[in-house]
Every structure is written in structure tokens, then in C-alpha cells.
Coordinates of C-alpha atoms (C1' of nucleotides) in Angstrom, one line a residue:
Chain A
M1 CA 31.2 -16.3 -7.9
T2 CA 27.9 -15.4 -8.5
Q3 CA 25.5 -18.4 -10.1
P4 CA 24.2 -17.6 -13.5
I5 CA 21.2 -16.0 -14.3
T6 CA 18.9 -18.3 -15.9
E7 CA 15.7 -17.1 -17.8
T8 CA 13.4 -18.1 -14.8
T9 CA 15.9 -15.9 -12.5
V10 CA 14.6 -13.0 -14.7
A11 CA 11.2 -14.0 -14.9
E12 CA 11.4 -14.1 -10.8
L13 CA 12.6 -11.2 -10.9
Q14 CA 9.6 -9.9 -13.5
S15 CA 6.9 -10.9 -11.3
W16 CA 8.5 -9.4 -7.9
L17 CA 8.8 -6.0 -10.0
Q18 CA 4.9 -6.1 -11.4
V19 CA 4.4 -6.1 -7.8
I20 CA 5.7 -3.0 -6.9
T21 CA 5.4 -1.0 -9.7
H22 CA 2.2 0.0 -10.0
P23 CA 2.8 4.0 -8.8
K24 CA 0.1 3.8 -5.8
R25 CA 1.6 0.1 -4.5
L26 CA 4.9 1.4 -4.5
K27 CA 3.6 4.8 -2.5
I28 CA 2.1 2.1 -0.3
I29 CA 5.4 0.5 0.3
N30 CA 7.1 3.6 0.6
L31 CA 4.4 4.4 3.9
L32 CA 4.8 0.6 5.5
M33 CA 8.4 1.5 5.5
E34 CA 7.5 4.7 7.1
G35 CA 5.4 3.3 9.9
I36 CA 2.4 4.0 8.5
Q37 CA 0.0 0.7 8.6
C38 CA -3.1 1.8 9.2
N39 CA -5.2 1.3 6.4
C40 CA -7.6 4.2 7.5
E41 CA -4.6 6.5 7.1
I42 CA -3.1 5.3 3.9
G43 CA -6.3 5.7 2.4
E44 CA -6.3 9.3 3.7
R45 CA -2.2 10.2 2.1
L46 CA -3.1 8.4 -0.9
D47 CA -6.4 9.8 -1.5
M48 CA -8.2 6.3 -2.2
P49 CA -11.1 4.9 -2.1
R50 CA -10.9 2.0 0.5
N51 CA -11.7 -1.0 -1.3
L52 CA -9.3 0.1 -3.7
I53 CA -6.9 0.2 -1.1
S54 CA -8.3 -3.3 -0.2
H55 CA -7.8 -4.5 -3.5
H56 CA -3.9 -3.3 -4.2
M57 CA -3.3 -4.8 -0.5
G58 CA -4.6 -8.0 -1.5
I59 CA -2.0 -8.0 -4.3
L60 CA 0.9 -7.0 -2.1
R61 CA -0.2 -9.5 0.3
Q62 CA -0.5 -12.5 -2.2
S63 CA 3.3 -11.6 -3.3
G64 CA 4.3 -12.2 0.0
L65 CA 5.8 -8.8 0.7
V66 CA 3.2 -7.5 2.5
D67 CA 1.7 -9.3 6.0
V68 CA -1.5 -8.6 7.6
E69 CA -2.5 -8.1 11.4
R70 CA -5.7 -7.6 13.0
D71 CA -5.5 -5.3 15.9
S72 CA -6.1 -7.2 18.9
A73 CA -8.4 -4.5 20.7
D74 CA -10.8 -4.3 18.1
A75 CA -10.5 -6.6 15.4
R76 CA -12.3 -4.4 12.7
W77 CA -8.6 -3.1 12.4
V78 CA -6.0 -4.3 10.7
Y79 CA -2.3 -3.5 9.9
F80 CA 0.1 -3.9 7.2
T81 CA 4.0 -4.6 7.5
I82 CA 6.5 -5.3 5.3
N83 CA 7.8 -8.6 5.1
Q84 CA 11.3 -8.4 5.6
P85 CA 12.6 -11.6 4.2
A86 CA 10.5 -11.0 1.2
L87 CA 12.2 -7.6 0.9
A88 CA 15.4 -9.0 1.0
Q89 CA 15.0 -11.9 -1.0
L90 CA 13.8 -9.0 -4.1
R91 CA 16.8 -6.9 -3.4
T92 CA 19.1 -9.7 -3.8
L93 CA 17.4 -11.1 -7.1
F94 CA 17.5 -7.4 -8.3
D95 CA 21.2 -6.7 -7.7
V96 CA 22.1 -10.2 -9.2
V97 CA 20.1 -9.7 -12.6
L98 CA 21.0 -5.8 -12.7
N99 CA 24.4 -6.7 -11.5
P100 CA 27.2 -4.1 -14.0
A101 CA 29.7 -6.6 -13.3
R102 CA 27.7 -8.8 -15.4
I103 CA 28.0 -6.9 -19.2
Q104 CA 29.7 -8.3 -21.7
P105 CA 31.3 -6.7 -25.0
R106 CA 29.2 -7.4 -28.2
Q107 CA 28.8 -10.8 -29.2
P108 CA 29.1 -10.7 -33.0
G109 CA 25.9 -13.6 -33.6
C110 CA 24.4 -11.4 -36.4
G111 CA 25.3 -8.1 -38.7
P112 CA 27.5 -7.5 -41.2
Q113 CA 30.5 -8.4 -39.2
S114 CA 30.0 -11.9 -38.4
A115 CA 29.1 -13.2 -41.8
P116 CA 31.7 -11.8 -44.2
I117 CA 34.4 -13.2 -42.6
E118 CA 34.3 -15.9 -44.9
F119 CA 34.3 -14.1 -47.9
V120 CA 37.8 -11.7 -47.1
D121 CA 39.6 -15.0 -45.7
A122 CA 38.8 -16.3 -49.1
E123 CA 40.0 -13.6 -51.2
P124 CA 43.7 -13.1 -50.7
L125 CA 44.6 -16.7 -50.9
P126 CA 44.7 -17.5 -54.9
S127 CA 47.1 -14.5 -55.3
A128 CA 49.6 -15.0 -52.5
Chain B
M1 CA 23.5 9.0 6.7
T2 CA 21.3 8.8 4.0
Q3 CA 19.4 11.9 3.0
P4 CA 15.4 11.8 3.5
I5 CA 13.4 9.8 0.9
T6 CA 10.9 12.6 -0.7
E7 CA 7.9 11.8 -3.1
T8 CA 9.6 12.6 -6.0
T9 CA 12.4 10.6 -5.2
V10 CA 9.7 7.5 -4.4
A11 CA 7.8 8.9 -8.0
E12 CA 11.7 9.0 -9.8
L13 CA 12.1 5.2 -9.2
Q14 CA 8.7 4.6 -10.1
S15 CA 9.3 5.9 -13.1
W16 CA 12.5 3.5 -14.1
L17 CA 10.3 0.7 -12.7
Q18 CA 7.9 1.6 -14.9
V19 CA 10.5 0.6 -17.9
I20 CA 12.2 -2.4 -16.7
T21 CA 9.1 -3.9 -15.3
H22 CA 7.8 -4.8 -18.7
P23 CA 8.7 -9.0 -19.1
K24 CA 10.1 -8.4 -22.5
R25 CA 11.8 -5.5 -22.0
L26 CA 13.3 -6.5 -19.0
K27 CA 14.5 -9.8 -21.1
I28 CA 16.1 -7.4 -23.6
I29 CA 17.7 -5.9 -20.8
N30 CA 19.2 -9.0 -19.4
L31 CA 20.2 -10.0 -23.3
L32 CA 22.0 -6.9 -23.7
M33 CA 24.0 -7.9 -20.9
E34 CA 25.2 -10.8 -21.8
G35 CA 26.5 -9.0 -25.4
I36 CA 23.6 -9.8 -27.3
Q37 CA 23.3 -6.3 -29.3
C38 CA 22.1 -6.9 -32.7
N39 CA 18.6 -6.1 -33.1
C40 CA 17.7 -9.0 -35.4
E41 CA 19.1 -11.4 -32.8
I42 CA 17.3 -10.2 -30.1
G43 CA 14.4 -10.8 -32.5
E44 CA 15.2 -13.9 -32.9
R45 CA 15.3 -15.1 -29.1
L46 CA 12.6 -13.2 -27.6
D47 CA 10.3 -14.2 -30.9
M48 CA 9.2 -10.8 -31.7
P49 CA 8.5 -8.8 -34.7
R50 CA 11.2 -6.4 -35.5
N51 CA 8.8 -3.3 -35.4
L52 CA 7.7 -4.5 -32.0
I53 CA 11.2 -4.7 -30.5
S54 CA 11.5 -1.1 -32.1
H55 CA 9.4 0.2 -30.1
H56 CA 10.4 -1.4 -27.0
M57 CA 13.9 -0.1 -27.4
G58 CA 12.6 3.5 -28.6
I59 CA 11.3 3.4 -24.9
L60 CA 14.6 2.0 -23.3
R61 CA 16.5 4.5 -25.1
Q62 CA 14.4 7.3 -24.6
S63 CA 14.9 6.7 -20.7
G64 CA 18.2 7.0 -21.0
L65 CA 18.8 3.2 -19.7
V66 CA 20.2 1.9 -23.4
D67 CA 22.0 3.8 -26.0
V68 CA 22.3 3.4 -29.3
E69 CA 24.9 2.9 -32.1
R70 CA 24.9 2.3 -35.8
D71 CA 27.4 -0.4 -37.4
S72 CA 30.2 1.7 -38.9
A73 CA 30.9 -1.0 -41.7
D74 CA 27.0 -0.8 -42.7
A75 CA 25.0 1.7 -41.3
R76 CA 21.8 0.1 -41.6
W77 CA 22.2 -2.1 -38.4
V78 CA 22.4 -0.4 -35.2
Y79 CA 23.6 -1.6 -31.9
F80 CA 22.3 -1.0 -28.4
T81 CA 24.2 -1.4 -25.4
I82 CA 23.5 -0.6 -21.6
N83 CA 24.0 2.7 -20.4
Q84 CA 26.0 1.8 -17.1
P85 CA 26.0 5.4 -15.2
A86 CA 22.1 5.0 -15.9
L87 CA 22.1 1.3 -14.2
A88 CA 23.9 2.7 -11.9
Q89 CA 21.4 5.7 -10.8
L90 CA 18.6 2.9 -10.9
R91 CA 20.5 0.9 -8.9
T92 CA 20.9 3.3 -6.3
L93 CA 17.3 4.4 -6.2
F94 CA 16.1 1.2 -5.4
D95 CA 18.8 0.8 -2.9
V96 CA 17.7 4.0 -1.0
V97 CA 13.6 3.3 -1.0
L98 CA 13.5 -0.2 -0.4
N99 CA 16.5 -0.2 2.5
P100 CA 15.2 -2.4 4.9
A101 CA 17.2 -0.4 7.3
R102 CA 14.0 2.2 6.7
I103 CA 11.6 0.3 8.0
Q104 CA 10.1 2.0 11.0
P105 CA 7.7 0.8 14.0
R106 CA 3.9 1.5 13.7
Q107 CA 3.2 5.5 14.0
P108 CA -0.6 4.9 15.7
G109 CA -1.8 8.0 13.8
C110 CA -5.2 6.4 13.7
G111 CA -6.9 3.0 14.6
P112 CA -8.8 2.3 18.0
Q113 CA -5.1 2.8 19.9
S114 CA -4.9 6.7 19.1
A115 CA -8.2 8.3 19.9
P116 CA -8.5 6.7 23.4
I117 CA -5.6 8.0 25.4
E118 CA -7.3 11.1 25.9
F119 CA -10.2 9.0 27.5
V120 CA -7.9 7.0 30.0
D121 CA -5.8 10.4 31.0
A122 CA -8.9 12.0 32.3
E123 CA -10.1 9.1 34.3
P124 CA -7.3 8.7 36.9
L125 CA -7.5 12.8 37.8
P126 CA -10.2 13.4 39.9
S127 CA -10.3 10.3 41.8
A128 CA -6.6 11.0 42.8
Chain C
dT1 C1' -31.4 -6.9 18.8
dG2 C1' -29.9 -3.4 15.6
dA3 C1' -27.5 0.2 14.3
dA4 C1' -22.5 1.8 12.8
dC5 C1' -18.1 1.1 11.2
dA6 C1' -13.8 -1.4 9.1
dG7 C1' -12.5 -4.3 5.6
dT8 C1' -13.5 -7.5 1.9
dT9 C1' -15.8 -9.4 -2.1
dC10 C1' -18.0 -8.9 -7.0
dA11 C1' -19.5 -7.5 -11.2
dA12 C1' -19.3 -3.8 -14.6
dT13 C1' -16.5 -0.2 -17.0
dC14 C1' -12.7 2.7 -18.3
dC15 C1' -8.0 3.2 -20.1
dA16 C1' -3.2 3.3 -20.5
dA17 C1' 0.4 0.8 -23.1
dA18 C1' 1.4 -3.9 -25.9
dT19 C1' 0.5 -5.0 -29.9
dT20 C1' -0.3 -5.6 -35.1
dG21 C1' 0.0 -4.5 -40.5
dG22 C1' 1.5 -1.4 -43.2
dA23 C1' 3.9 2.5 -44.9
dT24 C1' 7.9 5.2 -44.9
dT25 C1' 13.0 6.2 -44.8
dG26 C1' 17.8 6.0 -45.3
dT27 C1' 21.5 3.0 -46.8
dA28 C1' 24.3 -0.9 -49.1
dT29 C1' 24.5 -3.8 -53.5
dT30 C1' 23.6 -5.0 -58.0
Chain D
dA1 C1' 19.0 3.5 -61.2
dA2 C1' 16.8 0.0 -59.3
dT3 C1' 16.2 -3.3 -55.6
dA4 C1' 16.9 -5.3 -51.5
dC5 C1' 17.4 -4.4 -46.8
dA6 C1' 17.5 -3.0 -41.5
dA7 C1' 15.2 0.3 -39.2
dT8 C1' 11.5 3.5 -37.6
dC9 C1' 7.0 5.5 -37.8
dC10 C1' 2.1 5.8 -38.1
dA11 C1' -2.6 4.2 -37.3
dA12 C1' -5.9 0.8 -35.6
dT13 C1' -7.0 -2.9 -32.7
dT14 C1' -6.7 -5.8 -28.8
dT15 C1' -6.1 -6.3 -24.0
dG16 C1' -5.1 -6.9 -18.7
dG17 C1' -5.4 -4.7 -14.8
dA18 C1' -6.9 0.0 -12.6
dT19 C1' -10.8 1.7 -11.2
dT20 C1' -15.6 2.2 -9.5
dG21 C1' -20.1 1.3 -7.3
dA22 C1' -22.6 -1.4 -5.1
dA23 C1' -23.5 -5.6 -2.2
dC24 C1' -21.7 -8.4 1.5
dT25 C1' -18.7 -10.5 6.2
dG26 C1' -17.7 -10.2 10.5
dT27 C1' -16.9 -7.2 14.5
dT28 C1' -18.0 -3.6 18.1
dC29 C1' -20.9 -0.8 20.7
dA30 C1' -25.7 1.4 22.0

DNA sequence: TGAACAGTTCAATCCAAATTGGATTGTATT
DNA sequence: AATACAATCCAATTTGGATTGAACTGTTCA
């Protein structure tokens, strides 16, 4: 059904999570989803200085999760929006890697239950 | 349909993400899902010293995402497993907060497009 | 032209969390 | 009883990213 989860799949998800997990950045994403896209209002709502907003926006932008657009009337203002294809990709990765259906029973590759087996097998044979 | 997303909803998701986002911890979770649950084998696979594994396991355990179980035959060994209800809760939170259907068009709460409106309204009235 | 403004960039500092080395706990084996 | 072992705990150190303050870019408006 689902493609196998490779190490790079996990690493990909990890780098997405790295971007969104920071408390302020997750709050920013939440505001963007609510339609708050003006830099200054985000600053007010989250009580952050402009340059710090800019810093986090740079990280969000670089990841591809957020797009920027300049105001057509006054080019000093910029608006940020969620990049929906990127969001969809993140959601898919999360869903695939953390899919509960993947969970397997224990593989006894080590521990006391894996090694002693040959010893138990060897014991009964001579007495029988 | 869906309940409103409060600030605490976002904060809850954030604290889950905080736990799973660390690269080594996400890899550990991935191994657990594959059925690798023996502490020593995790150490081998991820090339980490025991005490560091233990440290990260403590964080995973404390979050509720991972359970511990002692080996019934030899109580020195422990096995870790994914707590499925916790995983389900994490998945739900992620799905609800980052739901693309939530994305709203821009709310012009500030910026050059919000303030000038009253000026435009005031202009035509005297001439009419 | 120059003052005001939004946003960005840069260098320096700060800080919380990861990592490391070593001691400790508790169980199994001889 | 003594040794070996898995795991945990603890204090000290390291470190990567967040934060801060100030300078800089480009645009708008008087």
C-alpha cells in the first residue's frame, strides 16, 4: 500500500518540523491561517520587535511554507501567506511517518530473549 | 463543524512537536514503530551512548508518547513502546491546527488599505 | 530634496537544551 | 559475597539557535 519509509523520509519530516516547532513560528503560522498577514499586526499580536518577526519570516519563507507579496499600492508593506502545496506536503509526510498502522510488534534483535535460545535447545537433546 | 482553535490548542500542539522534533528522538520514534524496542539496539542503530538514549527516552516517556516495560525474565532490560492513544491525540491536534480548510483570506486589520477607507467615504458626500 | 516609514541585514550576546563523563541503583550471575 | 551488567542519575560543558540593538535598503510623502 504505502511506500516504505526511508531514512530520508524521516529526515525530510524532521526538517519541516524544525521550522514549525518554534513557539513563535507556530503562532505566526496560526495567525496566517486566520487571515492575519500584515507584518505589523503580527508584531502587535505576538509582542515581538520587527526585526525578530523578519527573522522568523525568513526561516518560514526559506522553507517554502510561507510566501511573500508586496502591497500593490504601497510597496513598503508586505503580506505573508501560507503556501498551500507546501502545507499539503508537510501534512502528508507527517501522516505517513507517524501512521499508527506502521507500528510493529517487538523484533527481538537483542536482550535476554534473543541469545539464550540456542542454549535451551541444546539442553534437552542428550537426556531424551 | 470543528471546534475553534484556541491559543491553548496551538500551545498543546507546540509542546508535542517540541518532543518529537529533535532529530534523534524522531529517529527513535521511527525505530519504535518498526518494532525495535530494545534500548541497546537503538543505541547501536543510532550510534548514541546509553546515557544519552536514556535521557531522550525520559523526555519521550514524560510526554506520554512512549511507555516502558521491564523484561519479565531479566529485569535489567527494558523495552519501549509507542503509546497509541497519545499518538492519536498528537495526530488529531496536528490535523486540526494545520487544517488547510482553516485558511482565511486576508483580514485587512492594518496596512495602507485599511486606514484610507474613511477618507474615501468622506470625499464624495459634499459634492453630491 | 529630505524626512518618515516598513522591512531587512548584520554582528554581538544570550540562553535553553544537547551532549559528555562519571557515579549510582538495582538486578542477575558465579 | 562478589562481580558483571543494563539502565539511570547527576554535574559540568558545549553549542546551535533565539534574541537584541544598531545600521542599512528601498519606498512614500511633504
